[in-house]
Amino acid sequence: MKNQRLSLLLCSIGFTIAVTGCGNDNATGPTGQQLDFLQEYHQPSQHFVINRRSSDDVDEYNRFGFQRQTEETAYAGQSIPDYAVFDRALLADNISKMVATNPYIREAGVLVTDQHVLITYTPEMDDTNIYDIATQVKKTAYSGVPAFYDVYVANDMTLVDEIERFQGLSTRDQNYVQSLNATIELLLQYPQGEDIDLNEPLLEDHRNNQTSRQNQ
């Protein structure tokens, strides 16, 4: 029964991640807001893909997507391609909701950075298998972020302030890195569940490239 409920939960958490295009420093969004590369960009709520009730045509979000590019069209005369940007605040909101709706969890707090997801939560019952619950929480987070992300969990909501203090920080400001790493080490003292290894060489290269760009 437990595995069946987990399967139903994981099947129900497939969702469309709201992303928004970004361009050079002078690019603006559909409502005239400035787009800041690799920064969170909050569109008006009616434009969030995940909020289907706000759209008159919900079927447009059920359609498959396809694009074809060459190097020339991808760059389009710019030094940086128009990559889509994940709204990390929206991701944190949705992951926290998905975790909190797990029948074995009472409350959850989620932080999403440029390469980490940190989750604190309270189990519904103290005698619940904390190892299995930690695995469920991690899988829930991995279902909503790119594969190169690392996920860390702690079944202790008293630590929520430790992750909440990073809310709103910019990926361009690296002064927080040491504090964030210390917080990750703190979460690692709690059961992490099943080892979900997504760190293939290609993903490691991607992560190294991300770090290299941030240091430039």
mmCIF file of N, CA and C in Angstrom, residues 87-180:
data_model
loop_
_atom_site.group_PDB
_atom_site.id
_atom_site.type_symbol
_atom_site.label_atom_id
_atom_site.label_comp_id
_atom_site.label_asym_id
_atom_site.label_seq_id
_atom_site.Cartn_x
_atom_site.Cartn_y
_atom_site.Cartn_z
ATOM 1 N N ASP A 87 12.308 30.148 -12.947
ATOM 2 C CA ASP A 87 11.904 31.004 -11.840
ATOM 3 C C ASP A 87 12.080 30.190 -10.564
ATOM 4 N N ARG A 88 13.165 30.412 -9.851
ATOM 5 C CA ARG A 88 13.497 29.570 -8.698
ATOM 6 C C ARG A 88 12.505 29.743 -7.556
ATOM 7 N N ALA A 89 11.954 30.948 -7.416
ATOM 8 C CA ALA A 89 10.941 31.154 -6.380
ATOM 9 C C ALA A 89 9.699 30.323 -6.675
ATOM 10 N N LEU A 90 9.330 30.262 -7.956
ATOM 11 C CA LEU A 90 8.169 29.457 -8.346
ATOM 12 C C LEU A 90 8.459 27.973 -8.174
ATOM 13 N N LEU A 91 9.680 27.546 -8.506
ATOM 14 C CA LEU A 91 10.065 26.151 -8.301
ATOM 15 C C LEU A 91 9.998 25.788 -6.825
ATOM 16 N N ALA A 92 10.532 26.665 -5.965
ATOM 17 C CA ALA A 92 10.501 26.399 -4.525
ATOM 18 C C ALA A 92 9.071 26.295 -4.023
ATOM 19 N N ASP A 93 8.203 27.162 -4.534
ATOM 20 C CA ASP A 93 6.798 27.141 -4.124
ATOM 21 C C ASP A 93 6.142 25.824 -4.500
ATOM 22 N N ASN A 94 6.377 25.367 -5.719
ATOM 23 C CA ASN A 94 5.712 24.148 -6.179
ATOM 24 C C ASN A 94 6.306 22.890 -5.566
ATOM 25 N N ILE A 95 7.625 22.851 -5.379
ATOM 26 C CA ILE A 95 8.221 21.686 -4.726
ATOM 27 C C ILE A 95 7.737 21.591 -3.292
ATOM 28 N N SER A 96 7.657 22.732 -2.598
ATOM 29 C CA SER A 96 7.183 22.708 -1.214
ATOM 30 C C SER A 96 5.742 22.223 -1.133
ATOM 31 N N LYS A 97 4.919 22.607 -2.099
ATOM 32 C CA LYS A 97 3.530 22.139 -2.113
ATOM 33 C C LYS A 97 3.459 20.642 -2.379
ATOM 34 N N MET A 98 4.270 20.160 -3.318
ATOM 35 C CA MET A 98 4.256 18.734 -3.630
ATOM 36 C C MET A 98 4.744 17.906 -2.450
ATOM 37 N N VAL A 99 5.778 18.404 -1.760
ATOM 38 C CA VAL A 99 6.280 17.679 -0.594
ATOM 39 C C VAL A 99 5.244 17.691 0.520
ATOM 40 N N ALA A 100 4.613 18.842 0.744
ATOM 41 C CA ALA A 100 3.647 18.965 1.835
ATOM 42 C C ALA A 100 2.401 18.124 1.615
ATOM 43 N N THR A 101 2.090 17.801 0.353
ATOM 44 C CA THR A 101 0.921 16.963 0.083
ATOM 45 C C THR A 101 1.230 15.476 0.176
ATOM 46 N N ASN A 102 2.475 15.137 0.423
ATOM 47 C CA ASN A 102 2.812 13.740 0.721
ATOM 48 C C ASN A 102 2.084 13.334 1.995
ATOM 49 N N PRO A 103 1.351 12.226 1.987
ATOM 50 C CA PRO A 103 0.563 11.848 3.170
ATOM 51 C C PRO A 103 1.393 11.596 4.418
ATOM 52 N N TYR A 104 2.696 11.450 4.261
ATOM 53 C CA TYR A 104 3.554 11.186 5.413
ATOM 54 C C TYR A 104 4.255 12.446 5.918
ATOM 55 N N ILE A 105 3.928 13.595 5.339
ATOM 56 C CA ILE A 105 4.612 14.837 5.699
ATOM 57 C C ILE A 105 3.596 15.905 6.083
ATOM 58 N N ARG A 106 3.920 16.641 7.134
ATOM 59 C CA ARG A 106 3.019 17.653 7.660
ATOM 60 C C ARG A 106 3.359 19.051 7.149
ATOM 61 N N GLU A 107 4.635 19.345 7.004
ATOM 62 C CA GLU A 107 5.074 20.694 6.650
ATOM 63 C C GLU A 107 6.425 20.617 5.954
ATOM 64 N N ALA A 108 6.687 21.584 5.073
ATOM 65 C CA ALA A 108 7.963 21.577 4.346
ATOM 66 C C ALA A 108 8.390 22.990 3.992
ATOM 67 N N GLY A 109 9.693 23.204 3.989
ATOM 68 C CA GLY A 109 10.281 24.455 3.518
ATOM 69 C C GLY A 109 11.330 24.131 2.475
ATOM 70 N N VAL A 110 11.380 24.896 1.389
ATOM 71 C CA VAL A 110 12.254 24.565 0.259
ATOM 72 C C VAL A 110 13.018 25.800 -0.209
ATOM 73 N N LEU A 111 14.309 25.628 -0.412
ATOM 74 C CA LEU A 111 15.155 26.648 -1.026
ATOM 75 C C LEU A 111 15.697 26.092 -2.334
ATOM 76 N N VAL A 112 15.576 26.852 -3.412
ATOM 77 C CA VAL A 112 16.127 26.472 -4.711
ATOM 78 C C VAL A 112 17.173 27.506 -5.106
ATOM 79 N N THR A 113 18.415 27.057 -5.292
ATOM 80 C CA THR A 113 19.486 27.940 -5.753
ATOM 81 C C THR A 113 19.763 27.637 -7.219
ATOM 82 N N ASP A 114 20.939 28.032 -7.692
ATOM 83 C CA ASP A 114 21.271 27.771 -9.086
ATOM 84 C C ASP A 114 21.698 26.336 -9.329
ATOM 85 N N GLN A 115 21.993 25.558 -8.253
ATOM 86 C CA GLN A 115 22.383 24.168 -8.443
ATOM 87 C C GLN A 115 22.046 23.262 -7.263
ATOM 88 N N HIS A 116 21.358 23.799 -6.261
ATOM 89 C CA HIS A 116 20.995 22.996 -5.097
ATOM 90 C C HIS A 116 19.521 23.180 -4.756
ATOM 91 N N VAL A 117 18.932 22.133 -4.172
ATOM 92 C CA VAL A 117 17.624 22.232 -3.534
ATOM 93 C C VAL A 117 17.794 21.777 -2.093
ATOM 94 N N LEU A 118 17.443 22.643 -1.151
ATOM 95 C CA LEU A 118 17.524 22.323 0.269
ATOM 96 C C LEU A 118 16.111 22.249 0.823
ATOM 97 N N ILE A 119 15.797 21.141 1.505
ATOM 98 C CA ILE A 119 14.438 20.917 1.990
ATOM 99 C C ILE A 119 14.465 20.534 3.463
ATOM 100 N N THR A 120 13.658 21.222 4.247
ATOM 101 C CA THR A 120 13.396 20.798 5.623
ATOM 102 C C THR A 120 11.922 20.423 5.712
ATOM 103 N N TYR A 121 11.616 19.415 6.507
ATOM 104 C CA TYR A 121 10.228 18.957 6.582
ATOM 105 C C TYR A 121 9.952 18.296 7.926
ATOM 106 N N THR A 122 8.656 18.188 8.234
ATOM 107 C CA THR A 122 8.204 17.516 9.446
ATOM 108 C C THR A 122 7.413 16.276 9.059
ATOM 109 N N PRO A 123 7.846 15.084 9.457
ATOM 110 C CA PRO A 123 7.071 13.871 9.171
ATOM 111 C C PRO A 123 5.725 13.908 9.885
ATOM 112 N N GLU A 124 4.741 13.252 9.309
ATOM 113 C CA GLU A 124 3.405 13.205 9.910
ATOM 114 C C GLU A 124 3.417 12.437 11.219
ATOM 115 N N MET A 125 4.226 11.379 11.276
ATOM 116 C CA MET A 125 4.314 10.559 12.480
ATOM 117 C C MET A 125 5.777 10.288 12.795
ATOM 118 N N ASP A 126 6.108 10.269 14.079
ATOM 119 C CA ASP A 126 7.494 10.071 14.489
ATOM 120 C C ASP A 126 8.012 8.682 14.154
ATOM 121 N N ASP A 127 7.107 7.698 14.077
ATOM 122 C CA ASP A 127 7.553 6.331 13.837
ATOM 123 C C ASP A 127 7.617 5.981 12.349
ATOM 124 N N THR A 128 7.391 6.977 11.479
ATOM 125 C CA THR A 128 7.493 6.743 10.044
ATOM 126 C C THR A 128 8.939 6.420 9.672
ATOM 127 N N ASN A 129 9.116 5.538 8.696
ATOM 128 C CA ASN A 129 10.458 5.192 8.239
ATOM 129 C C ASN A 129 11.124 6.430 7.642
ATOM 130 N N ILE A 130 12.029 7.036 8.408
ATOM 131 C CA ILE A 130 12.608 8.307 7.983
ATOM 132 C C ILE A 130 13.478 8.156 6.735
ATOM 133 N N TYR A 131 14.044 6.994 6.533
ATOM 134 C CA TYR A 131 14.876 6.760 5.350
ATOM 135 C C TYR A 131 14.013 6.781 4.085
ATOM 136 N N ASP A 132 12.888 6.067 4.114
ATOM 137 C CA ASP A 132 11.996 6.035 2.951
ATOM 138 C C ASP A 132 11.388 7.405 2.677
ATOM 139 N N ILE A 133 11.032 8.118 3.741
ATOM 140 C CA ILE A 133 10.451 9.444 3.562
ATOM 141 C C ILE A 133 11.471 10.387 2.935
ATOM 142 N N ALA A 134 12.710 10.314 3.391
ATOM 143 C CA ALA A 134 13.759 11.156 2.809
ATOM 144 C C ALA A 134 13.923 10.871 1.320
ATOM 145 N N THR A 135 13.829 9.604 0.944
ATOM 146 C CA THR A 135 13.921 9.234 -0.472
ATOM 147 C C THR A 135 12.773 9.836 -1.264
ATOM 148 N N GLN A 136 11.559 9.772 -0.712
ATOM 149 C CA GLN A 136 10.397 10.338 -1.387
ATOM 150 C C GLN A 136 10.554 11.842 -1.583
ATOM 151 N N VAL A 137 11.034 12.517 -0.551
ATOM 152 C CA VAL A 137 11.210 13.967 -0.630
ATOM 153 C C VAL A 137 12.236 14.323 -1.704
ATOM 154 N N LYS A 138 13.340 13.602 -1.745
ATOM 155 C CA LYS A 138 14.372 13.874 -2.748
ATOM 156 C C LYS A 138 13.846 13.623 -4.161
ATOM 157 N N LYS A 139 13.118 12.534 -4.354
ATOM 158 C CA LYS A 139 12.586 12.234 -5.681
ATOM 159 C C LYS A 139 11.582 13.293 -6.121
ATOM 160 N N THR A 140 10.810 13.801 -5.167
ATOM 161 C CA THR A 140 9.873 14.869 -5.487
ATOM 162 C C THR A 140 10.614 16.095 -5.994
ATOM 163 N N ALA A 141 11.695 16.456 -5.319
ATOM 164 C CA ALA A 141 12.478 17.621 -5.745
ATOM 165 C C ALA A 141 13.119 17.391 -7.105
ATOM 166 N N TYR A 142 13.688 16.194 -7.306
ATOM 167 C CA TYR A 142 14.348 15.900 -8.579
ATOM 168 C C TYR A 142 13.368 15.911 -9.746
ATOM 169 N N SER A 143 12.094 15.681 -9.472
ATOM 170 C CA SER A 143 11.110 15.675 -10.555
ATOM 171 C C SER A 143 10.841 17.072 -11.097
ATOM 172 N N GLY A 144 11.286 18.097 -10.372
ATOM 173 C CA GLY A 144 10.958 19.450 -10.779
ATOM 174 C C GLY A 144 12.127 20.336 -11.141
ATOM 175 N N VAL A 145 13.358 19.809 -11.090
ATOM 176 C CA VAL A 145 14.534 20.632 -11.394
ATOM 177 C C VAL A 145 15.414 19.919 -12.412
ATOM 178 N N PRO A 146 16.319 20.647 -13.072
ATOM 179 C CA PRO A 146 17.244 19.999 -14.014
ATOM 180 C C PRO A 146 18.086 18.929 -13.336
ATOM 181 N N ALA A 147 18.570 17.978 -14.121
ATOM 182 C CA ALA A 147 19.251 16.801 -13.574
ATOM 183 C C ALA A 147 20.572 17.123 -12.901
ATOM 184 N N PHE A 148 21.177 18.271 -13.212
ATOM 185 C CA PHE A 148 22.470 18.574 -12.595
ATOM 186 C C PHE A 148 22.337 19.114 -11.168
ATOM 187 N N TYR A 149 21.119 19.295 -10.691
ATOM 188 C CA TYR A 149 20.916 19.784 -9.325
ATOM 189 C C TYR A 149 21.256 18.712 -8.295
ATOM 190 N N ASP A 150 21.674 19.163 -7.115
ATOM 191 C CA ASP A 150 21.832 18.303 -5.948
ATOM 192 C C ASP A 150 20.723 18.639 -4.959
ATOM 193 N N VAL A 151 20.200 17.615 -4.298
ATOM 194 C CA VAL A 151 19.107 17.802 -3.348
ATOM 195 C C VAL A 151 19.548 17.333 -1.971
ATOM 196 N N TYR A 152 19.302 18.162 -0.970
ATOM 197 C CA TYR A 152 19.644 17.830 0.415
ATOM 198 C C TYR A 152 18.399 18.019 1.277
ATOM 199 N N VAL A 153 18.170 17.097 2.197
ATOM 200 C CA VAL A 153 16.944 17.127 2.990
ATOM 201 C C VAL A 153 17.263 16.967 4.469
ATOM 202 N N ALA A 154 16.312 17.403 5.301
ATOM 203 C CA ALA A 154 16.422 17.215 6.750
ATOM 204 C C ALA A 154 15.023 17.129 7.332
ATOM 205 N N ASN A 155 14.748 16.084 8.087
ATOM 206 C CA ASN A 155 13.434 15.914 8.700
ATOM 207 C C ASN A 155 13.368 16.700 10.010
ATOM 208 N N ASP A 156 13.600 18.007 9.902
ATOM 209 C CA ASP A 156 13.656 18.872 11.078
ATOM 210 C C ASP A 156 13.302 20.297 10.657
ATOM 211 N N MET A 157 12.065 20.715 10.933
ATOM 212 C CA MET A 157 11.620 22.044 10.522
ATOM 213 C C MET A 157 12.242 23.154 11.353
ATOM 214 N N THR A 158 12.924 22.827 12.438
ATOM 215 C CA THR A 158 13.609 23.880 13.191
ATOM 216 C C THR A 158 14.761 24.468 12.383
ATOM 217 N N LEU A 159 15.139 23.788 11.307
ATOM 218 C CA LEU A 159 16.215 24.278 10.444
ATOM 219 C C LEU A 159 15.707 25.158 9.308
ATOM 220 N N VAL A 160 14.403 25.399 9.270
ATOM 221 C CA VAL A 160 13.857 26.139 8.136
ATOM 222 C C VAL A 160 14.441 27.547 8.052
ATOM 223 N N ASP A 161 14.733 28.156 9.194
ATOM 224 C CA ASP A 161 15.337 29.490 9.170
ATOM 225 C C ASP A 161 16.723 29.466 8.533
ATOM 226 N N GLU A 162 17.406 28.334 8.667
ATOM 227 C CA GLU A 162 18.748 28.205 8.098
ATOM 228 C C GLU A 162 18.726 28.290 6.575
ATOM 229 N N ILE A 163 17.658 27.780 5.961
ATOM 230 C CA ILE A 163 17.584 27.839 4.501
ATOM 231 C C ILE A 163 16.823 29.073 4.025
ATOM 232 N N GLU A 164 15.892 29.546 4.839
ATOM 233 C CA GLU A 164 15.101 30.712 4.428
ATOM 234 C C GLU A 164 15.959 31.973 4.325
ATOM 235 N N ARG A 165 17.027 32.057 5.089
ATOM 236 C CA ARG A 165 17.860 33.264 5.091
ATOM 237 C C ARG A 165 18.551 33.516 3.752
ATOM 238 N N PHE A 166 18.591 32.498 2.886
ATOM 239 C CA PHE A 166 19.201 32.681 1.565
ATOM 240 C C PHE A 166 18.196 33.159 0.520
ATOM 241 N N GLN A 167 16.950 33.286 0.906
ATOM 242 C CA GLN A 167 15.909 33.690 -0.033
ATOM 243 C C GLN A 167 16.238 35.046 -0.667
ATOM 244 N N GLY A 168 16.111 35.120 -1.978
ATOM 245 C CA GLY A 168 16.299 36.378 -2.684
ATOM 246 C C GLY A 168 17.730 36.733 -3.018
ATOM 247 N N LEU A 169 18.702 35.927 -2.588
ATOM 248 C CA LEU A 169 20.094 36.225 -2.924
ATOM 249 C C LEU A 169 20.346 35.998 -4.412
ATOM 250 N N SER A 170 21.311 36.710 -4.955
ATOM 251 C CA SER A 170 21.618 36.631 -6.378
ATOM 252 C C SER A 170 22.736 35.636 -6.641
ATOM 253 N N THR A 171 22.644 34.947 -7.764
ATOM 254 C CA THR A 171 23.706 34.024 -8.161
ATOM 255 C C THR A 171 24.986 34.765 -8.516
ATOM 256 N N ARG A 172 24.894 36.051 -8.766
ATOM 257 C CA ARG A 172 26.073 36.837 -9.097
ATOM 258 C C ARG A 172 26.878 37.228 -7.858
ATOM 259 N N ASP A 173 26.259 37.129 -6.703
ATOM 260 C CA ASP A 173 26.943 37.460 -5.456
ATOM 261 C C ASP A 173 27.394 36.165 -4.800
ATOM 262 N N GLN A 174 28.685 35.887 -4.857
ATOM 263 C CA GLN A 174 29.215 34.626 -4.347
ATOM 264 C C GLN A 174 29.607 34.688 -2.875
ATOM 265 N N ASN A 175 29.281 35.778 -2.191
ATOM 266 C CA ASN A 175 29.646 35.908 -0.781
ATOM 267 C C ASN A 175 28.901 34.921 0.114
ATOM 268 N N TYR A 176 27.804 34.384 -0.399
ATOM 269 C CA TYR A 176 26.993 33.477 0.406
ATOM 270 C C TYR A 176 27.475 32.030 0.345
ATOM 271 N N VAL A 177 28.395 31.713 -0.556
ATOM 272 C CA VAL A 177 28.746 30.320 -0.844
ATOM 273 C C VAL A 177 29.216 29.581 0.399
ATOM 274 N N GLN A 178 30.075 30.192 1.180
ATOM 275 C CA GLN A 178 30.600 29.519 2.366
ATOM 276 C C GLN A 178 29.490 29.215 3.364
ATOM 277 N N SER A 179 28.588 30.156 3.566
ATOM 278 C CA SER A 179 27.471 29.938 4.485
ATOM 279 C C SER A 179 26.528 28.864 3.961
ATOM 280 N N LEU A 180 26.300 28.872 2.643
ATOM 281 C CA LEU A 180 25.424 27.869 2.048
ATOM 282 C C LEU A 180 26.021 26.477 2.191
#
